[in-house]
């Protein structure tokens, strides 16, 4: 059995780690193709190193570009890779341009495609991620859903027969890294002279929050006016957009810091008073770590985090400020994102079992 995984952006490297480990444990041949969508070492290499993935087998080196240029470059390059490897499955992850490019390329070559993290929906047709995930789900042969809500979305779209509920592989990797990090305080505390529980951790990178200067200025303004220090782990996109729009990110309580490697991110989230983010992954990581989250979006795909009280949606400056100072949510032992063994189930399903 041979699986070719296609990844390209930071959250995909995190999801790749437990799949790679499970494939190796099951004696499955696993070829890793990196599209090159993310290329900065802190967005790419550190994940391969820290999460024990090793190096990708193939690197397409496509880099940045508009959606069409970037997706098209991946499509053009993938034919030859799939032709050479002719795997039993192409496995695609999440909702980036790398996901949709690999799904489309494989389906046209009649190679079975499985979509990991299938069935998530924001129902916001302005989001590039929403186009990517809807098109990938409808192109793929096997839909590996992380939650029951995702299964229900796929069922409503007539895709129930191709769907299997496997759980969320992010839970696998997060629990493992959380246990490795243990109770050691985050290195960020010493570096920035912060106290445990005395700061908020923020990430903002989505197009809908960064590309419109007024929107980005409003978010920066609101983060800089919160009641304790806010460490913004700044994705290159937000740094580039702020510079282009003439927006000063460092002001008031807002401290700009480069992105962190995964174990450092988990340690920094664990020590924080709360997370403010527009990242899908971090909303869920905050929930799994039981750190309150405020999500700077009008909707979320991870509705369970909101229903259980650990996440609130906030758009205006007032909503963000109210979100971070809200009382700590009620404890819960709900586990909507699985038991930390999703990757083994994925490999079993791809191997024809389960
Ligand atoms: C992409 C995904 C998004 C995901 C995010 C995770 C799409 C459409 N978007 O968004 O779903 O949540 O990754 O981080 O696939 N850049 C660099 N260095 C890099 C990569 C990007 O400087 O290594 C800068 C470039 O200016 C680039 C911009 O960031 O133009 C955007 O990068 P891109 O990969 O297009 O989208 P992301 O915003 O990273």
Coordinates of C-alpha atoms and ligand atoms in Angstrom, one line a residue:
X1 CA 0.0 0.0 0.0
X2 CA 1.3 3.4 -1.0
X3 CA 0.0 6.8 0.1
X4 CA 1.1 10.1 -1.3
X5 CA 0.4 13.0 1.1
X6 CA 0.3 16.4 -0.5
X7 CA 0.9 19.3 1.9
X8 CA 2.0 22.9 1.5
X9 CA 0.9 25.2 4.4
X10 CA 1.7 25.3 8.1
X11 CA -1.5 23.6 9.5
X12 CA -1.0 20.8 7.0
X13 CA 2.4 20.0 8.4
X14 CA 0.9 19.6 11.8
X15 CA -1.8 17.2 10.5
X16 CA 0.8 15.3 8.5
X17 CA 2.9 14.4 11.6
X18 CA 0.5 11.9 13.2
X19 CA -0.4 10.4 9.7
X20 CA 3.2 9.9 8.9
X21 CA 3.8 8.2 12.3
X22 CA 0.7 6.0 11.9
X23 CA 1.7 5.0 8.3
X24 CA 5.1 4.0 9.4
X25 CA 3.7 2.0 12.3
X26 CA 1.4 0.1 9.9
X27 CA 4.2 -0.6 7.4
X28 CA 2.6 1.6 4.8
X29 CA 4.7 3.3 2.2
X30 CA 4.2 7.0 2.7
X31 CA 5.5 9.6 0.2
X32 CA 5.4 13.2 1.2
X33 CA 5.0 16.0 -1.4
X34 CA 5.5 19.6 -0.3
X35 CA 4.1 22.1 -2.7
X36 CA 6.2 24.9 -1.4
X37 CA 3.1 27.1 -0.7
X38 CA 4.8 28.0 2.6
X39 CA 8.5 28.4 2.4
X40 CA 9.7 30.5 5.3
X41 CA 11.6 28.2 7.7
X42 CA 9.3 29.2 10.6
X43 CA 6.2 28.3 8.6
X44 CA 7.6 25.1 7.2
X45 CA 11.0 23.5 8.1
X46 CA 10.5 23.7 11.9
X47 CA 7.4 21.6 11.7
X48 CA 9.1 18.8 9.8
X49 CA 12.0 18.9 12.4
X50 CA 10.1 19.3 15.6
X51 CA 7.3 16.9 14.8
X52 CA 9.6 14.1 13.7
X53 CA 8.5 14.0 10.1
X54 CA 11.9 14.2 8.4
X55 CA 12.2 15.9 5.1
X56 CA 9.6 15.8 2.3
X57 CA 10.3 13.3 -0.5
X58 CA 9.4 15.8 -3.2
X59 CA 9.4 19.6 -3.1
X60 CA 7.6 21.5 -5.8
X61 CA 8.8 24.9 -4.7
X62 CA 5.8 26.9 -6.1
X63 CA 6.0 29.8 -3.6
X64 CA 3.5 32.6 -3.3
X65 CA 1.1 34.1 -5.9
X66 CA -2.5 34.9 -6.6
X67 CA -4.9 32.1 -6.2
X68 CA -4.9 31.1 -9.8
X69 CA -1.2 31.4 -10.4
X70 CA -0.3 29.5 -7.2
X71 CA -2.9 26.7 -7.7
X72 CA -2.1 26.4 -11.4
X73 CA 1.6 26.0 -10.7
X74 CA 0.8 23.2 -8.3
X75 CA -1.5 21.5 -10.8
X76 CA 1.1 21.7 -13.5
X77 CA 3.8 20.2 -11.3
X78 CA 1.7 17.4 -9.7
X79 CA 0.9 15.3 -12.8
X80 CA 4.5 14.1 -13.2
X81 CA 4.8 13.3 -9.4
X82 CA 1.6 11.2 -9.4
X83 CA 2.6 9.6 -12.7
X84 CA 5.9 8.5 -11.2
X85 CA 4.5 7.2 -7.9
X86 CA 1.1 5.9 -9.0
X87 CA -0.1 5.6 -5.3
X88 CA -3.1 3.7 -4.1
X89 CA -4.3 6.9 -2.5
X90 CA -3.5 10.6 -2.7
X91 CA -4.2 12.1 0.7
X92 CA -5.0 15.8 0.9
X93 CA -5.4 17.9 4.0
X94 CA -7.7 20.7 5.1
X95 CA -8.6 23.6 2.9
X96 CA -5.7 25.4 1.3
X97 CA -4.8 26.0 -2.3
X98 CA -2.4 23.0 -2.0
X99 CA -5.5 20.8 -1.0
X100 CA -7.6 21.7 -4.0
X101 CA -4.8 21.5 -6.5
X102 CA -3.7 18.0 -5.4
X103 CA -7.3 16.7 -5.3
X104 CA -8.0 18.0 -8.8
X105 CA -4.8 16.7 -10.3
X106 CA -5.3 13.2 -8.8
X107 CA -8.9 12.9 -9.8
X108 CA -8.1 13.7 -13.4
X109 CA -5.4 11.0 -13.3
X110 CA -8.0 8.5 -11.9
X111 CA -6.0 8.1 -8.8
X112 CA -8.2 7.6 -5.7
X113 CA -8.2 10.7 -3.5
X114 CA -9.0 10.9 0.2
X115 CA -9.7 14.2 1.9
X116 CA -8.6 14.5 5.5
X117 CA -10.7 17.1 7.5
X118 CA -13.6 16.7 5.1
X119 CA -17.0 18.3 5.7
X120 CA -16.1 21.5 7.5
X121 CA -18.2 24.4 6.4
X122 CA -18.3 28.1 7.2
X123 CA -21.0 28.8 4.7
X124 CA -19.1 32.0 3.9
X125 CA -18.6 32.0 0.1
X126 CA -16.1 34.9 0.4
X127 CA -13.5 32.7 2.0
X128 CA -10.9 31.0 -0.2
X129 CA -10.8 28.1 2.3
X130 CA -14.6 27.5 1.7
X131 CA -14.1 27.2 -2.0
X132 CA -11.2 24.9 -1.5
X133 CA -13.0 22.6 0.9
X134 CA -16.3 22.4 -1.0
X135 CA -14.5 21.6 -4.3
X136 CA -12.2 19.1 -2.7
X137 CA -15.0 17.2 -1.0
X138 CA -17.0 16.9 -4.2
X139 CA -13.9 15.8 -6.1
X140 CA -12.6 13.2 -3.6
X141 CA -13.4 9.5 -3.4
X142 CA -13.2 9.2 0.3
X143 CA -14.1 11.8 2.9
X144 CA -12.4 11.5 6.3
X145 CA -14.5 13.6 8.6
X146 CA -13.2 14.9 11.9
X147 CA -16.6 15.5 13.7
X148 CA -20.3 14.4 13.5
X149 CA -21.2 18.0 12.4
X150 CA -18.8 17.5 9.4
X151 CA -20.5 14.2 8.7
X152 CA -23.9 15.9 8.7
X153 CA -22.7 18.6 6.3
X154 CA -21.4 16.0 3.8
X155 CA -24.7 14.0 4.1
X156 CA -26.7 17.1 3.3
X157 CA -24.6 17.5 0.1
X158 CA -25.3 14.0 -1.0
X159 CA -21.8 12.7 0.0
X160 CA -22.8 10.3 2.9
X161 CA -21.7 7.2 1.0
X162 CA -18.1 8.4 0.6
X163 CA -17.8 9.6 4.2
X164 CA -16.2 8.0 7.3
X165 CA -16.0 9.6 10.7
X166 CA -12.4 9.2 11.9
X167 CA -11.9 11.9 14.5
X168 CA -9.5 14.8 14.3
X169 CA -5.8 14.2 13.8
X170 CA -5.0 17.6 15.3
X171 CA -6.1 16.1 18.6
X172 CA -3.5 13.3 18.2
X173 CA -0.6 15.7 17.7
X174 CA -1.7 18.2 20.2
X175 CA -2.1 15.7 23.1
X176 CA 1.3 14.3 22.3
X177 CA 3.0 17.7 22.2
X178 CA 1.1 19.0 25.3
X179 CA 2.5 16.0 27.2
X180 CA 6.0 16.6 26.0
X181 CA 5.8 20.3 26.9
X182 CA 4.5 19.4 30.3
X183 CA 4.2 22.2 32.9
X184 CA 7.5 23.9 31.9
X185 CA 6.8 27.6 31.5
X186 CA 6.9 29.0 27.9
X187 CA 10.2 30.4 26.8
X188 CA 8.2 33.4 25.6
X189 CA 7.7 34.5 29.3
X190 CA 11.4 35.0 29.8
X191 CA 12.0 36.5 26.4
X192 CA 9.2 39.1 26.8
X193 CA 9.2 39.4 30.6
X194 CA 5.7 38.2 30.9
X195 CA 3.9 36.3 33.7
X196 CA 2.0 33.1 33.3
X197 CA -1.6 34.0 33.0
X198 CA -0.7 37.7 32.5
X199 CA -1.0 38.0 28.7
X200 CA -3.1 37.1 25.7
X201 CA -1.8 35.2 22.7
X202 CA -3.0 36.4 19.3
X203 CA -2.7 35.4 15.6
X204 CA -4.4 37.1 12.7
X205 CA -3.7 36.1 9.1
X206 CA -6.9 35.5 7.2
X207 CA -7.5 37.5 4.0
X208 CA -10.8 38.9 5.3
X209 CA -9.0 40.4 8.3
X210 CA -5.7 41.5 6.7
X211 CA -6.4 42.7 3.2
X212 CA -8.8 45.6 3.8
X213 CA -6.8 48.4 5.5
X214 CA -9.7 49.6 7.6
X215 CA -10.4 46.1 8.9
X216 CA -6.8 45.4 9.8
X217 CA -6.5 48.8 11.5
X218 CA -9.6 48.2 13.6
X219 CA -8.3 44.8 14.7
X220 CA -4.8 46.2 15.5
X221 CA -6.3 49.1 17.4
X222 CA -8.5 46.8 19.5
X223 CA -5.7 44.4 20.3
X224 CA -3.5 47.3 21.4
X225 CA -6.2 48.5 23.8
X226 CA -6.8 45.3 25.7
X227 CA -6.3 45.0 29.5
X228 CA -3.0 43.1 29.4
X229 CA -0.1 42.5 27.0
X230 CA -1.1 40.8 23.8
X231 CA 1.6 38.8 21.9
X232 CA 0.8 38.8 18.2
X233 CA 2.5 35.9 16.6
X234 CA 2.7 37.6 13.2
X235 CA 2.3 35.5 10.0
X236 CA 4.3 37.1 7.2
X237 CA 1.0 38.0 5.5
X238 CA -0.1 40.3 8.3
X239 CA 3.3 41.9 8.5
X240 CA 3.3 42.5 4.7
X241 CA -0.2 43.9 4.7
X242 CA 0.3 46.2 7.7
X243 CA 3.5 47.6 6.0
X244 CA 1.7 48.1 2.7
X245 CA -1.2 49.9 4.4
X246 CA 1.0 52.0 6.7
X247 CA -0.5 50.4 9.8
X248 CA 1.7 50.3 12.9
X249 CA 1.1 47.0 14.6
X250 CA 3.3 47.5 17.7
X251 CA 1.4 50.0 19.9
X252 CA -0.4 50.1 23.3
X253 CA -0.5 46.6 24.8
X254 CA 0.3 44.9 21.4
X255 CA 3.7 43.2 21.0
X256 CA 4.6 41.8 17.6
X257 CA 6.6 38.5 17.6
X258 CA 7.6 36.1 14.8
X259 CA 5.6 32.9 14.5
X260 CA 6.6 30.1 17.0
X261 CA 7.5 26.5 16.4
X262 CA 4.7 24.1 17.3
X263 CA 5.8 23.0 20.8
X264 CA 6.6 26.7 21.7
X265 CA 3.1 27.7 20.4
X266 CA 1.4 25.1 22.6
X267 CA 3.5 26.1 25.6
X268 CA 2.7 29.8 25.0
X269 CA -1.0 29.1 24.6
X270 CA -1.1 27.0 27.8
X271 CA 0.5 29.8 29.8
X272 CA -1.7 32.6 28.4
X273 CA -4.9 34.1 29.9
X274 CA -6.6 33.6 26.6
X275 CA -6.2 33.3 22.9
X276 CA -7.4 35.8 20.2
X277 CA -7.3 34.4 16.7
X278 CA -8.7 33.9 13.3
X279 CA -7.0 30.6 12.8
X280 CA -9.1 27.5 12.6
X281 CA -6.4 25.3 14.2
X282 CA -5.7 27.6 17.2
X283 CA -9.4 27.8 18.1
X284 CA -9.5 24.1 18.5
X285 CA -6.1 23.8 20.2
X286 CA -7.2 26.4 22.8
X287 CA -10.3 24.4 23.4
X288 CA -8.4 21.1 23.8
X289 CA -6.0 22.9 26.2
X290 CA -9.0 24.5 28.0
X291 CA -7.8 28.1 27.3
X292 CA -10.6 30.6 26.5
X293 CA -10.6 31.7 22.9
X294 CA -12.0 34.8 21.2
X295 CA -12.3 34.3 17.4
X296 CA -12.1 37.3 15.2
X297 CA -14.5 36.1 12.5
X298 CA -18.2 36.2 11.8
X299 CA -18.5 32.4 11.8
X300 CA -16.5 29.3 12.6
X301 CA -16.3 25.8 11.2
X302 CA -15.5 24.5 14.7
X303 CA -19.0 25.2 16.1
X304 CA -18.5 22.8 19.0
X305 CA -16.0 25.2 20.7
X306 CA -18.6 27.9 20.7
X307 CA -21.5 25.7 21.8
X308 CA -19.4 24.5 24.8
X309 CA -18.6 28.1 25.8
X310 CA -14.8 28.0 25.2
X311 CA -14.9 30.1 22.1
X312 CA -16.8 33.3 21.2
X313 CA -17.0 35.1 17.8
X314 CA -16.0 38.7 17.9
X315 CA -15.8 41.3 15.2
X316 CA -15.9 44.8 16.5
X317 CA -13.3 46.2 18.9
X318 CA -15.9 46.1 21.7
X319 CA -16.7 42.5 21.0
X320 CA -13.0 41.5 21.1
X321 CA -12.5 43.4 24.4
X322 CA -15.7 41.8 25.9
X323 CA -14.6 38.3 24.6
X324 CA -11.2 38.3 26.4
X325 CA -12.5 39.5 29.8
X326 CA -15.5 37.2 29.9
X327 CA -15.7 34.8 32.9
X328 CA -13.9 31.5 32.5
X329 CA -16.2 29.0 30.8
X330 CA -17.6 26.0 32.7
X331 CA -15.4 22.9 32.7
X332 CA -16.4 20.2 30.3
X333 CA -15.2 16.7 29.5
X334 CA -16.9 16.8 26.1
X335 CA -14.6 15.4 23.4
X336 CA -16.1 16.4 20.0
X337 CA -12.6 16.2 18.4
X338 CA -12.0 12.5 19.1
X339 CA -9.7 10.6 21.4
X340 CA -6.2 11.3 20.0
X341 CA -6.1 8.2 17.8
X342 CA -7.6 9.5 14.6
X343 CA -4.5 9.0 12.5
X344 CA -4.3 5.2 13.1
X345 CA -8.0 5.1 12.0
X346 CA -7.2 7.0 8.8
X347 CA -4.5 4.6 7.9
X348 CA -6.7 1.6 8.7
X349 CA -9.5 3.0 6.5
X350 CA -7.1 3.7 3.6
X351 CA -5.7 0.2 4.0
X352 CA -9.2 -1.2 3.4
X353 CA -10.0 -2.0 7.0
X354 CA -12.6 -0.5 9.3
Ligands
LIG1 C1 -2.7 29.8 3.7 C2 -4.1 29.2 3.5 C3 -4.9 29.3 4.7 C4 -4.2 28.8 5.9 C5 -2.9 29.4 6.1 C6 -2.1 28.9 7.2 C7 -4.9 29.3 1.1 C8 -5.8 30.0 0.2 N1 -4.8 29.9 2.4 O1 -2.9 31.2 4.0 O2 -6.1 28.6 4.5 O3 -5.0 29.1 7.1 O4 -2.1 29.2 4.9 O5 -1.0 29.7 7.6 O6 -4.3 28.3 0.8 N2 4.2 34.3 2.8 C9 5.5 34.5 3.2 N3 6.2 33.3 3.5 C10 5.7 32.1 3.3 C11 4.3 32.0 2.9 C12 3.6 33.1 2.7 O7 6.0 35.5 3.3 O8 6.3 31.1 3.6 C13 3.4 35.6 2.6 C14 3.4 36.0 1.1 O9 3.4 37.4 1.2 C15 2.2 35.4 0.6 C16 1.2 35.6 1.8 O10 2.0 35.3 2.9 O11 1.7 36.1 -0.5 C17 0.1 34.6 1.8 O12 0.5 33.3 1.7 P1 -0.5 32.2 1.1 O13 0.2 30.8 1.2 O14 -1.0 32.6 -0.2 O15 -1.7 32.2 2.1 P2 -1.7 32.2 3.7 O16 -2.2 33.6 4.1 O17 -0.5 31.7 4.3

